[in-house]
Coordinates of C-alpha atoms in Angstrom, one line a residue:
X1 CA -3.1 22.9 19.8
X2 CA -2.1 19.3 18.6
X3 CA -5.2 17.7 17.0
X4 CA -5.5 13.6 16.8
X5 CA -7.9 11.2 14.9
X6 CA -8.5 8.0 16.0
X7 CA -9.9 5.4 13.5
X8 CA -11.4 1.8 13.1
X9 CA -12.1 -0.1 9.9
X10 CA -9.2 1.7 8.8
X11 CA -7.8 -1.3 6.1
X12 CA -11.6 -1.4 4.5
X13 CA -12.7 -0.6 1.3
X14 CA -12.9 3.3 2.5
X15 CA -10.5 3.2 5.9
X16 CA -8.0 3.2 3.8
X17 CA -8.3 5.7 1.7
X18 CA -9.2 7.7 4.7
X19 CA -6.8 6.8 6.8
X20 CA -4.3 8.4 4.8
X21 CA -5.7 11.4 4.6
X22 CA -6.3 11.9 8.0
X23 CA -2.6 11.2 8.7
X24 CA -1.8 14.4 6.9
X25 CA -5.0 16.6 8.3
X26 CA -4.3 15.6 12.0
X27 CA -0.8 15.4 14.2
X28 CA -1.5 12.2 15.1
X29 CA -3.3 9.6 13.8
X30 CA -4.1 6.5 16.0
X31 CA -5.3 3.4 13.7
X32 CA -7.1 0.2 15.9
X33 CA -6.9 -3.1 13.4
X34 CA -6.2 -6.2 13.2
X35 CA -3.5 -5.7 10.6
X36 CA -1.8 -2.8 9.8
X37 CA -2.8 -0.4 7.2
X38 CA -1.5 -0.4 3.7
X39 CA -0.1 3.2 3.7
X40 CA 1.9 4.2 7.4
X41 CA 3.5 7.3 8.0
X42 CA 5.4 8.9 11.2
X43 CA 2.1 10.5 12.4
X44 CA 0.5 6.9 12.5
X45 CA 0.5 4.9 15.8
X46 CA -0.9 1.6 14.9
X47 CA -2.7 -0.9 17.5
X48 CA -3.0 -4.4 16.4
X49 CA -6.2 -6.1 18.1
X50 CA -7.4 -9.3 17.0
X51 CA -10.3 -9.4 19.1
X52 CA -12.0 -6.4 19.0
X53 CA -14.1 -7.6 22.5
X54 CA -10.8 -6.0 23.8
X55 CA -11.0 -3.0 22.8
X56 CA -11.7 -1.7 25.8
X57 CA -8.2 -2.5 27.4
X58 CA -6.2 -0.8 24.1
X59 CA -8.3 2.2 25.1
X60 CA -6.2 2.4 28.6
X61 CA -2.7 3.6 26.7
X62 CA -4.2 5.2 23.4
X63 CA -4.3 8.1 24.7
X64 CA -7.6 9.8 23.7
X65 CA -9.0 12.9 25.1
X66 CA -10.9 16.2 24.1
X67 CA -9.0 17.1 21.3
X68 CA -9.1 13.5 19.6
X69 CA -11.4 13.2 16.5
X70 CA -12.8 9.8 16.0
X71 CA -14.1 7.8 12.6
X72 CA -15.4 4.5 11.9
X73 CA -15.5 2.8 8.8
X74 CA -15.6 -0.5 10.2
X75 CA -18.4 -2.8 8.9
X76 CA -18.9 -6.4 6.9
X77 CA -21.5 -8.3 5.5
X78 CA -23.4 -11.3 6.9
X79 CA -21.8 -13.5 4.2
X80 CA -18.6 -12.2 5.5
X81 CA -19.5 -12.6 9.1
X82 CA -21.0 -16.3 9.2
X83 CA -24.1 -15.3 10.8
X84 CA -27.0 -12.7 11.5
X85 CA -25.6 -12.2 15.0
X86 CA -21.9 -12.3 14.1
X87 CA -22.7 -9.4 11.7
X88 CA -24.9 -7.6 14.3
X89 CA -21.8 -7.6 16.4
X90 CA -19.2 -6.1 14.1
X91 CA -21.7 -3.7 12.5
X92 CA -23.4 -2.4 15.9
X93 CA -21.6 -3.1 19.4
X94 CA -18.4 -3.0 17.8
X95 CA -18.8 0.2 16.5
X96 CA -20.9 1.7 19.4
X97 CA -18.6 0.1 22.0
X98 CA -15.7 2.2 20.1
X99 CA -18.3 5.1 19.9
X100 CA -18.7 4.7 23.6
X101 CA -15.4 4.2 24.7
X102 CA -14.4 7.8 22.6
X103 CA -17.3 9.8 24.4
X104 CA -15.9 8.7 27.7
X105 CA -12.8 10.2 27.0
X106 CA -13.9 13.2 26.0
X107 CA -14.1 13.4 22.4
X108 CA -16.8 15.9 21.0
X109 CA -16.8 14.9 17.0
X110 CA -17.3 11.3 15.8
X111 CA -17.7 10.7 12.1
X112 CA -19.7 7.8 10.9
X113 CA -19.6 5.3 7.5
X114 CA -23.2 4.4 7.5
X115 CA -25.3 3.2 4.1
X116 CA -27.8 5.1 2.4
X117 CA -30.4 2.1 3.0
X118 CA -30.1 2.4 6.7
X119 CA -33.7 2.3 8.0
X120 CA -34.9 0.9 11.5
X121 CA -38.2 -0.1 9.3
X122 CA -36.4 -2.3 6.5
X123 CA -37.0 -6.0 6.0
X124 CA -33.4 -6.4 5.2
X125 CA -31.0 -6.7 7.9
X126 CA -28.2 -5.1 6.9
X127 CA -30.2 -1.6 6.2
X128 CA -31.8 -2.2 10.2
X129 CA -28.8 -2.5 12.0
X130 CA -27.0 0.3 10.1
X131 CA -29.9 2.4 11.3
X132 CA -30.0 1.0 14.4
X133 CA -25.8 1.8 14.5
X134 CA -26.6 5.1 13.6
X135 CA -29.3 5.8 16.4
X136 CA -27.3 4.2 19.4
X137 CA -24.5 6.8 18.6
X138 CA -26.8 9.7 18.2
X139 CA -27.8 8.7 21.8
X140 CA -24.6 9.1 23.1
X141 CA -24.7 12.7 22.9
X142 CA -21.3 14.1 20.7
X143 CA -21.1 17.7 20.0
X144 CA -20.9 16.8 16.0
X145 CA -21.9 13.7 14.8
X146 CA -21.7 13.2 11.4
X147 CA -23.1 10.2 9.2
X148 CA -22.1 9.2 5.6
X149 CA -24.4 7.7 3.4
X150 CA -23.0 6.2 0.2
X151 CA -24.9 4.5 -2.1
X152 CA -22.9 1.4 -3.6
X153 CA -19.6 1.5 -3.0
X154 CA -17.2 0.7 -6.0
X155 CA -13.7 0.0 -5.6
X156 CA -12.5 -3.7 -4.9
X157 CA -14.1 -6.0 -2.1
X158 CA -12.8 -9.2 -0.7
X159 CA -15.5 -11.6 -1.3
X160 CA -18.4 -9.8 -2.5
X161 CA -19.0 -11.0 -6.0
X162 CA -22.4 -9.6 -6.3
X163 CA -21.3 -6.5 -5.8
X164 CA -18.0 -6.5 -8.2
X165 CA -20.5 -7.6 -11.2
X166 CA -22.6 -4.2 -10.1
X167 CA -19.6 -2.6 -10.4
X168 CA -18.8 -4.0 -13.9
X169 CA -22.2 -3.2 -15.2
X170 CA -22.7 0.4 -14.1
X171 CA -18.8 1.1 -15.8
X172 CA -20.3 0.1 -19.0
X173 CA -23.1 2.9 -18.8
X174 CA -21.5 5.5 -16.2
X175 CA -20.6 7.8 -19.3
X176 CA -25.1 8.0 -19.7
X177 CA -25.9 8.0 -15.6
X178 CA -26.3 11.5 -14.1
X179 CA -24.6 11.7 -10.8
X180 CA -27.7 13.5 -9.7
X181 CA -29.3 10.1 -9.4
X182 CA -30.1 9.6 -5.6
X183 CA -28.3 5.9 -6.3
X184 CA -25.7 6.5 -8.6
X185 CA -22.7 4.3 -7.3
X186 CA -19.7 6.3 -5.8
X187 CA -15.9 5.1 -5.0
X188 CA -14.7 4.4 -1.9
X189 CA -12.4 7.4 -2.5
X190 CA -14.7 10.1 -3.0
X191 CA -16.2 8.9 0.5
X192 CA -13.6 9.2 1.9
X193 CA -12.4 12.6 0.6
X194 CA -16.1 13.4 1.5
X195 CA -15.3 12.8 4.7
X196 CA -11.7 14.2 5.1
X197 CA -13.4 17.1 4.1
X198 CA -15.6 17.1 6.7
X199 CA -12.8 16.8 9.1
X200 CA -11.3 19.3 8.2
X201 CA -14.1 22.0 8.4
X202 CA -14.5 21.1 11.8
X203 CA -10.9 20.5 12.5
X204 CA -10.7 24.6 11.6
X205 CA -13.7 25.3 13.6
X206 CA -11.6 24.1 17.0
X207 CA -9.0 27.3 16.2
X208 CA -12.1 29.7 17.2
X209 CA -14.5 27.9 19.6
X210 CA -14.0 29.1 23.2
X211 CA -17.2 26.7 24.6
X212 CA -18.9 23.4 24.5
X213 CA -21.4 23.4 21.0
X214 CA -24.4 21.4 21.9
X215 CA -24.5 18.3 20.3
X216 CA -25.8 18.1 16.5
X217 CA -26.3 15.6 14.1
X218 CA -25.5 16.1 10.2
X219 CA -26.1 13.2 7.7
X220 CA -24.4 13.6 4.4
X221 CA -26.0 11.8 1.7
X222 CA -24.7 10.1 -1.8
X223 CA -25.6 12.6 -3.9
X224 CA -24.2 15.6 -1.7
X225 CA -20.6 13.4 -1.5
X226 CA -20.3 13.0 -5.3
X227 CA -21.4 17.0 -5.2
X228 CA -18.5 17.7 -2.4
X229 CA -16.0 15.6 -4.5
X230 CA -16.8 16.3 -8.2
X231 CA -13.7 17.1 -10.0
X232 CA -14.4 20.5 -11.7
X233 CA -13.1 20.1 -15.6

């Protein structure tokens, strides 16, 4: 059976590592963005949207169906955004219309970039609306959901200088910071292997399941990536 991905966010800090992956796990790999990604290959179809309030009309030729596998890694920050509500938007109903759009089609696994902050009870924004992302998609009903939870992301990000001097700092003391720490920092690449990974367990399962699962919900956490992805020595 031909297997497909579908993917959003995919020329972010982690899309892109994961996008590349995927396009050697899957047939076909569909990637939604407003620019293509850095790496393309012939199982890529790429769909330029500048305005992802459209996304509904791309969804009319994409394809999607049953045996489509969809991830988001989309997000930003508010900085990025401009606003409180311009964040909401790309963080939640961007990535729950997408969410949405893939259930109606049919697909049964959707795999979601989340933060390890995410909590509907947080005074900070961006940890309520990544929980509230989370919950809206749970709602929806897939067959496997699963949620990623990294902790702080390292690798290089456009316009986040806070974040690059955190970065800086914990590469001076790394060689002394157990990975078992519940917030030890992981790269965008290890996420994203984390959740090729993932993929692919459940991209086996498909060979052998002859009925519907009922839907599920699995959240991987930071320290159970930087387990999945350790590099044995």
């Amino acid at each position: 059976m031909q297997r497909k991905a579908i993917i959003i966010g995919a020329t972010g800090l982690v899309g892109q590592y994961l996008a590349k992956q995927l396009s050697e796990l899957y047939d076909t790999l569909i990637v939604i963005a407003r620019r293509p990604p850095r790496y393309i290959n012939a199982s890529m179809r790429f769909y330029q949207l500048n305005d992802f309030d459209n996304l509904a009309e791309v969804f009319t030729s994409v394809g999607v169906n049953h045996t489509t596998d969809a991830f988001s890694c989309l997000g930003t920050t508010k900085k990025q955004a401009g606003s409180d509500e311009a964040f909401r938007k790309v963080d939640h109903d961007y990535n729950v219309s997408f969410a949405k759009l893939c259930r109606d089609k049919g697909v049964e696994n959707f795999f979601l970039l989340s933060s390890m902050n995410a909590d509907l009870d947080s005074r900070f924004l961006y940890n309520r609306v990544k929980a509230e992302t989370e919950q809206s998609i749970k709602e929806l009903g897939f067959a496997q959901l699963v949620i990623f939870r990294p902790s702080l992301l390292l690798g290089r990000h456009k316009g986040r200088p806070l974040e690059s001097i955190s970065q800086k700092a914990f590469q001076l003391i790394s060689p002394l910071v157990s990975e078992a720490l519940p917030m030890h920092p992981i790269s965008a690449k290890r996420v994203a292997n984390a959740m090729a990974m993932c993929a692919h367990n459940i991209y086996e399962r498909h060979k052998y399941l002859t009925k519907q699962v009922s839907a599920t919900t699995t959240i991987i956490e930071n320290k159970q990536m930087l387990a999945m992805t350790r590099v044995k020595r």
